[in-house]
Short mmCIF file of C-alpha atoms in Angstrom, two decimals:
data_model
loop_
_atom_site.label_atom_id
_atom_site.label_comp_id
_atom_site.label_asym_id
_atom_site.label_seq_id
_atom_site.Cartn_x
_atom_site.Cartn_y
_atom_site.Cartn_z
CA MET A 1 -23.13 -4.30 12.47
CA LYS A 2 -21.27 -0.96 12.47
CA ILE A 3 -21.38 0.94 9.20
CA ILE A 4 -17.99 2.14 7.91
CA THR A 5 -17.89 5.70 6.58
CA HIS A 6 -15.26 5.02 3.93
CA SER A 7 -13.51 1.79 2.93
CA ILE A 8 -10.30 1.49 0.93
CA ILE A 9 -9.48 -1.81 -0.76
CA GLY A 10 -5.75 -2.09 -1.40
CA SER A 11 -2.69 -0.65 0.31
CA GLY A 12 -0.36 0.64 -2.40
CA LEU A 13 0.42 4.20 -3.45
CA SER A 14 -3.16 5.07 -4.45
CA ALA A 15 -4.51 3.69 -1.18
CA PHE A 16 -1.91 5.70 0.74
CA VAL A 17 -3.07 8.92 -0.94
CA ARG A 18 -6.74 8.13 -0.28
CA ASP A 19 -5.86 7.45 3.35
CA GLN A 20 -4.04 10.78 3.71
CA ILE A 21 -7.04 12.80 2.52
CA SER A 22 -9.68 10.73 4.36
CA LYS A 23 -10.93 10.44 7.93
CA ASN A 24 -12.84 7.61 9.60
CA SER A 25 -11.70 5.15 6.93
CA ILE A 26 -10.64 1.51 7.03
CA ILE A 27 -8.01 0.02 4.72
CA PHE A 28 -8.55 -3.61 3.70
CA THR A 29 -5.46 -5.54 2.61
CA PRO A 30 -4.21 -9.15 2.76
CA LYS A 31 -1.42 -9.99 5.17
CA LYS A 32 2.14 -10.21 3.90
CA LYS A 33 3.10 -13.63 2.60
CA GLN A 34 6.45 -15.28 3.29
CA ASN A 35 7.18 -16.07 -0.34
CA LEU A 36 6.67 -12.98 -2.45
CA ASN A 37 5.16 -14.27 -5.67
CA ILE A 38 3.66 -11.84 -8.11
CA THR A 39 0.42 -12.52 -9.95
CA ARG A 40 0.72 -11.96 -13.67
CA SER A 41 -1.50 -12.12 -16.74
CA LYS A 42 -0.71 -10.50 -20.08
CA ASN A 43 0.59 -7.01 -19.22
CA PHE A 44 -0.60 -7.14 -15.61
CA TYR A 45 1.96 -7.74 -12.85
CA GLU A 46 0.69 -7.33 -9.30
CA LEU A 47 1.63 -8.03 -5.70
CA ASN A 48 -1.51 -8.17 -3.58
CA ILE A 49 -0.15 -7.61 -0.06
CA LEU A 50 0.45 -4.67 2.28
CA GLY A 51 2.18 -1.99 0.20
CA GLY A 52 1.39 -3.72 -3.10
CA ASN A 53 3.54 -2.85 -6.10
CA THR A 54 4.72 0.31 -4.33
CA ASN A 55 7.01 -1.82 -2.17
CA ILE A 56 8.59 -3.50 -5.20
CA TRP A 57 9.21 -0.76 -7.73
CA GLY A 58 10.99 2.46 -6.86
CA GLY A 59 8.29 5.11 -7.22
CA TYR A 60 9.87 6.91 -10.16
CA ILE A 61 8.50 10.34 -11.06
CA ASN A 62 8.43 11.83 -14.57
CA LEU A 63 9.53 15.39 -13.78
CA LYS A 64 7.90 16.87 -16.86
CA ARG A 65 4.50 15.36 -15.98
CA HIS A 66 5.01 16.28 -12.31
CA LYS A 67 5.55 19.95 -13.18
CA TYR A 68 2.39 19.93 -15.31
CA LEU A 69 0.27 18.33 -12.55
CA TYR A 70 1.84 20.60 -9.93
CA LYS A 71 -0.26 23.41 -11.38
CA LYS A 72 -3.38 21.60 -10.15
CA LYS A 73 -4.47 22.77 -6.70
CA LYS A 74 -5.09 19.39 -5.03
CA TYR A 75 -1.84 17.93 -6.35
CA PHE A 76 0.13 21.00 -5.30
CA ASN A 77 -1.37 20.99 -1.79
CA PHE A 78 -0.76 17.26 -1.35
CA PHE A 79 3.00 17.64 -1.79
CA LYS A 80 3.07 20.95 0.05
CA ASN A 81 1.39 19.48 3.14
CA SER A 82 2.79 15.96 3.10
CA LYS A 83 5.02 15.00 6.02
CA LYS A 84 5.54 11.42 4.86
CA LEU A 85 6.98 11.65 1.37
CA LYS A 86 8.70 14.04 -0.99
CA ILE A 87 10.34 13.85 -4.40
CA ARG A 88 14.10 13.83 -4.89
CA SER A 89 16.31 13.93 -7.96
CA LEU A 90 17.40 10.51 -9.19
CA PHE A 91 20.33 11.66 -11.32
CA ASN A 92 21.76 14.68 -13.06
CA SER A 93 22.37 14.07 -16.76
CA ASP A 94 21.21 15.93 -19.84
CA LYS A 95 21.43 12.72 -21.87
CA PHE A 96 18.15 11.43 -20.41
CA GLU A 97 14.74 12.82 -19.57
CA GLN A 98 14.79 13.93 -15.96
CA THR A 99 13.49 11.36 -13.53
CA TYR A 100 12.86 11.90 -9.82
CA TYR A 101 11.70 9.40 -7.21
CA LEU A 102 9.45 9.28 -4.16
CA SER A 103 11.46 9.25 -0.96
CA GLU A 104 10.76 9.29 2.74
CA PHE A 105 10.11 12.80 3.96
CA LYS A 106 13.06 12.98 6.38
CA ALA A 107 15.50 10.73 4.54
CA ASP A 108 16.63 9.90 1.03
CA LYS A 109 15.42 6.30 1.37
CA ILE A 110 12.95 5.14 -1.28
CA PHE A 111 9.37 5.56 -0.07
CA ARG A 112 7.97 2.21 1.04
CA ILE A 113 4.67 1.42 2.72
CA ASN A 114 4.18 -0.32 6.05
CA LYS A 115 1.46 -0.41 8.71
CA LYS A 116 2.64 2.85 10.29
CA THR A 117 2.38 4.70 6.96
CA PHE A 118 -1.40 4.94 7.21
CA ASN A 119 -3.38 7.36 9.36
CA ASN A 120 -6.53 5.25 9.35
CA LYS A 121 -7.14 1.75 10.67
CA ILE A 122 -5.92 -1.28 8.73
CA CYS A 123 -8.00 -4.44 8.57
CA PHE A 124 -5.96 -7.43 7.37
CA LYS A 125 -8.75 -9.01 5.37
CA SER A 126 -8.87 -9.86 1.68
CA ILE A 127 -12.09 -8.58 0.08
CA ASP A 128 -13.31 -11.32 -2.25
CA LYS A 129 -16.38 -9.56 -3.67
CA PHE A 130 -18.95 -6.85 -3.00
CA TYR A 131 -22.51 -5.89 -3.77
CA THR A 132 -24.67 -2.80 -3.33
CA SER A 133 -28.08 -2.31 -1.75
CA LYS A 134 -29.81 1.03 -1.39
CA ASN A 135 -27.14 3.48 -0.17
CA LEU A 136 -24.74 0.89 1.22
CA ILE A 137 -21.94 -1.25 -0.20
CA PHE A 138 -21.41 -4.72 1.28
CA LEU A 139 -17.85 -6.08 1.29
CA ILE A 140 -17.43 -9.86 1.54
CA SER A 141 -14.33 -11.44 3.08
CA GLY A 142 -14.85 -15.17 3.46
CA LYS A 143 -17.86 -15.48 5.77
CA LYS A 144 -17.51 -11.95 7.13
CA ILE A 145 -19.50 -8.99 5.76
CA PHE A 146 -18.62 -5.31 6.16
CA LYS A 147 -21.04 -2.46 5.43
CA THR A 148 -19.67 0.80 4.06
CA LYS A 149 -21.09 4.08 2.77
CA LYS A 150 -18.26 4.84 0.34
CA LEU A 151 -15.68 2.64 -1.34
CA SER A 152 -12.31 3.45 -2.92
CA ILE A 153 -10.94 0.54 -4.95
CA CYS A 154 -7.16 0.91 -5.01
CA VAL A 155 -6.05 -2.54 -6.13
CA GLY A 156 -4.17 -3.15 -9.37
CA ASN A 157 -5.99 -3.56 -12.67
CA LEU A 158 -5.83 -7.36 -12.63
CA ASN A 159 -7.21 -7.63 -9.11
CA LEU A 160 -9.87 -5.07 -10.03
CA ILE A 161 -11.06 -7.27 -12.90
CA LYS A 162 -11.02 -10.29 -10.60
CA LEU A 163 -13.02 -8.39 -7.94
CA LEU A 164 -15.68 -7.30 -10.47
CA PHE A 165 -15.91 -10.84 -11.85
CA ASN A 166 -16.30 -12.43 -8.40
CA SER A 167 -18.95 -9.81 -7.64
CA LYS A 168 -20.79 -10.80 -10.85
CA TYR A 169 -20.67 -7.32 -12.37
CA ILE A 170 -18.81 -8.76 -15.35
CA ASN A 171 -18.78 -12.24 -16.90
CA LYS A 172 -16.31 -14.43 -18.76
CA LYS A 173 -17.29 -13.18 -22.21
CA ASP A 174 -17.06 -9.46 -21.47
CA ILE A 175 -14.35 -7.64 -23.38
CA ILE A 176 -11.40 -5.96 -21.67
CA THR A 177 -9.33 -3.42 -23.60
CA TYR A 178 -6.42 -1.26 -22.53
CA ASP A 179 -3.41 0.65 -23.82
CA ASP A 180 0.18 -0.12 -22.97
CA GLY A 181 3.68 0.22 -24.38
CA GLY A 182 6.73 -1.99 -24.43
CA VAL A 183 9.10 -2.11 -21.47
CA ASN A 184 12.52 -3.68 -21.41
CA TYR A 185 16.12 -3.00 -20.50
CA SER A 186 19.37 -2.76 -22.43
CA LEU A 187 23.01 -1.81 -22.02
CA ASN A 188 23.83 1.87 -22.13
CA ILE A 189 25.09 1.82 -25.71
CA PHE A 190 22.27 2.68 -28.09
CA LYS A 191 19.75 5.36 -27.21
CA ASN A 192 16.89 6.93 -29.15
CA LYS A 193 15.01 9.51 -27.08
CA SER A 194 12.45 9.94 -29.84
CA PHE A 195 11.03 6.46 -29.28
CA PHE A 196 11.90 5.57 -25.69
CA TYR A 197 11.88 7.00 -22.19
CA TYR A 198 15.03 5.82 -20.43
CA ILE A 199 15.71 5.37 -16.73
CA PRO A 200 19.46 4.76 -16.30
CA MET A 201 20.84 2.48 -13.60
CA GLY A 202 24.30 2.26 -12.09
CA ILE A 203 26.22 -0.98 -11.59
CA LYS A 204 25.40 -1.09 -7.88
CA ASP A 205 21.63 -0.74 -8.37
CA THR A 206 21.70 -3.22 -11.25
CA PHE A 207 23.36 -6.00 -9.30
CA THR A 208 21.25 -5.31 -6.21
CA LYS A 209 18.10 -5.93 -8.22
CA LEU A 210 19.60 -8.87 -10.12
CA PHE A 211 19.97 -10.73 -6.83
CA PHE A 212 16.28 -10.11 -6.02
CA LYS A 213 16.72 -7.52 -3.32
CA LYS A 214 14.92 -4.25 -2.99
CA THR A 215 16.98 -1.10 -3.31
CA ILE A 216 16.83 0.98 -0.11
CA ASN A 217 18.12 4.15 -1.69
CA TYR A 218 19.53 5.20 -5.04
CA ASP A 219 23.11 6.21 -5.74
CA THR A 220 22.25 9.67 -7.07
CA LYS A 221 25.85 10.88 -7.40
CA ILE A 222 26.96 8.53 -10.16
CA SER A 223 27.70 9.94 -13.61
CA SER A 224 28.11 6.73 -15.60
CA PHE A 225 25.25 4.31 -16.19
CA PHE A 226 25.52 0.59 -16.87
CA LEU A 227 21.95 -0.37 -17.73
CA LEU A 228 18.92 1.41 -19.15
CA GLN A 229 15.32 0.62 -18.31
CA LYS A 230 13.41 1.75 -21.37
CA PHE A 231 9.73 2.43 -21.93
CA SER A 232 8.37 2.87 -25.43
CA LYS A 233 6.63 6.18 -26.03
CA SER A 234 4.27 4.61 -28.54
CA LYS A 235 1.27 2.65 -27.31
CA LYS A 236 -0.47 -0.52 -28.41
CA LYS A 237 -4.11 -1.43 -27.82
CA TYR A 238 -4.84 -4.83 -26.28
CA LYS A 239 -8.13 -6.73 -26.34
CA TYR A 240 -9.04 -9.87 -24.37
CA THR A 241 -12.05 -11.56 -22.82
CA VAL A 242 -12.35 -11.61 -19.03
CA GLU A 243 -11.95 -15.38 -19.15
CA HIS A 244 -8.64 -15.02 -21.00
CA ILE A 245 -7.23 -12.51 -18.52
CA LEU A 246 -8.24 -14.47 -15.42
CA LYS A 247 -6.11 -17.42 -16.49
CA PHE A 248 -3.23 -15.88 -14.57
CA GLN A 249 -0.35 -17.51 -12.79
CA SER A 250 2.14 -16.71 -10.07
CA ASN A 251 5.65 -15.77 -10.99
CA LYS A 252 8.77 -14.51 -9.28
CA ILE A 253 8.87 -10.75 -8.82
CA ARG A 254 10.51 -8.82 -11.63
CA PHE A 255 12.42 -6.04 -9.91
CA PHE A 256 13.44 -4.58 -13.25
CA LEU A 257 10.24 -4.25 -15.24
CA SER A 258 6.72 -2.95 -14.73
CA HIS A 259 3.97 -2.31 -17.23
CA HIS A 260 1.84 0.83 -17.11
CA VAL A 261 -1.62 -0.13 -18.32
CA ALA A 262 -3.85 2.85 -19.19
CA ASN A 263 -7.32 3.50 -20.61
CA LEU A 264 -8.79 0.30 -19.13
CA ARG A 265 -12.27 -0.38 -20.50
CA ILE A 266 -14.95 -3.01 -20.05
CA ASN A 267 -17.10 -3.47 -23.17
CA ASN A 268 -15.66 -0.11 -24.31
CA ILE A 269 -16.84 1.66 -21.13
CA PRO A 270 -14.02 3.44 -19.22
CA ILE A 271 -13.38 1.61 -15.95
CA GLU A 272 -14.10 4.69 -13.86
CA LYS A 273 -17.52 5.17 -15.47
CA PHE A 274 -18.25 1.43 -15.32
CA CYS A 275 -17.84 1.40 -11.53
CA ILE A 276 -19.75 4.65 -11.04
CA ASN A 277 -22.64 2.98 -12.88
CA ILE A 278 -22.59 0.28 -10.18
CA SER A 279 -22.74 2.93 -7.48
CA LYS A 280 -22.02 6.64 -7.34
CA ASN A 281 -20.26 5.93 -4.03
CA ILE A 282 -17.57 3.77 -5.65
CA SER A 283 -14.36 5.28 -7.00
CA VAL A 284 -11.48 3.51 -8.76
CA HIS A 285 -7.82 4.46 -8.42
CA SER A 286 -5.45 2.43 -10.59
CA SER A 287 -3.32 3.10 -13.65
CA GLY A 288 -6.25 1.92 -15.78
CA VAL A 289 -8.11 5.13 -14.91
CA CYS A 290 -5.43 7.13 -16.77
CA LYS A 291 -7.00 8.06 -20.08
CA LYS A 292 -3.67 8.29 -21.88
CA TYR A 293 -0.62 6.06 -21.91
CA TYR A 294 2.67 7.74 -21.02
CA GLY A 295 6.02 6.08 -21.63
CA GLY A 296 8.01 6.19 -18.42
CA PRO A 297 7.15 6.70 -14.73
CA ILE A 298 3.49 7.08 -13.72
CA SER A 299 3.66 7.55 -9.93
CA GLN A 300 2.71 11.19 -10.39
CA ASP A 301 -0.45 10.23 -12.32
CA LEU A 302 -1.43 7.61 -9.72
CA ILE A 303 -1.19 10.27 -7.03
CA PHE A 304 -3.15 12.79 -9.10
CA ASN A 305 -5.94 10.29 -9.83
CA ALA A 306 -6.15 9.24 -6.18
CA LEU A 307 -6.74 12.87 -5.19
CA LYS A 308 -9.90 13.13 -7.28
#
């Protein structure tokens, strides 16, 4: 059996970044399903197919956070050298905090992920569990086993918990904690910038999403906004058992809302450290790795964490 140099589980934004900075890697992802149902549990909402959540939500960028991270060498070089994506201004209004979005490099279309997006090989297999032995990591997909030297886990937080449970690194009674804030939407009437981060939406974008269609590009020239997507700036700590979280169900995709779970811990151990304790050759790249919750877009933090 050939030994893989580097394996990436997942195919969303974090996986894309890992792919761009890696050679001789293989990306493992399930095939696209006909009916796009999202898996949800508590604050977790995930689409476990090629592109993941990146192909549902619009890759918003918090410009303030982006400018701060842009001072970091790896983050700066990633955007400087990228020929596949760039950031563009979403709107021009001093009434809201400035929000940008990830677009295709040569067009203003929203950045979406497909098979051609990746430099490395894609293997359309769902990894059910894994285990380690000596200096290798064994990935299990049904009856098939893959050997790899290094592993980047780039699935969402819910699928990460499921993967660790199936691999018997956590059990039903283990405690999961995380930070998150409220997310909702309202008409553009009442605003309080002190408590919420707002992403305004025009009538066209609003009705496009209401009819369960993905927006191809944003109308960046509008000056009046119909609806506001709002993220609370204050956080709340959540605490559940693994058993409680894994009682998830499928639901229709919510094109409006997405939660931004941060500071994910297992038995009070940060998720990044928990997986490093399994093997020093395992890295985790999800919003749960973010130590601090930020109200508003987190694409910039996902990219930064994936560059580590």
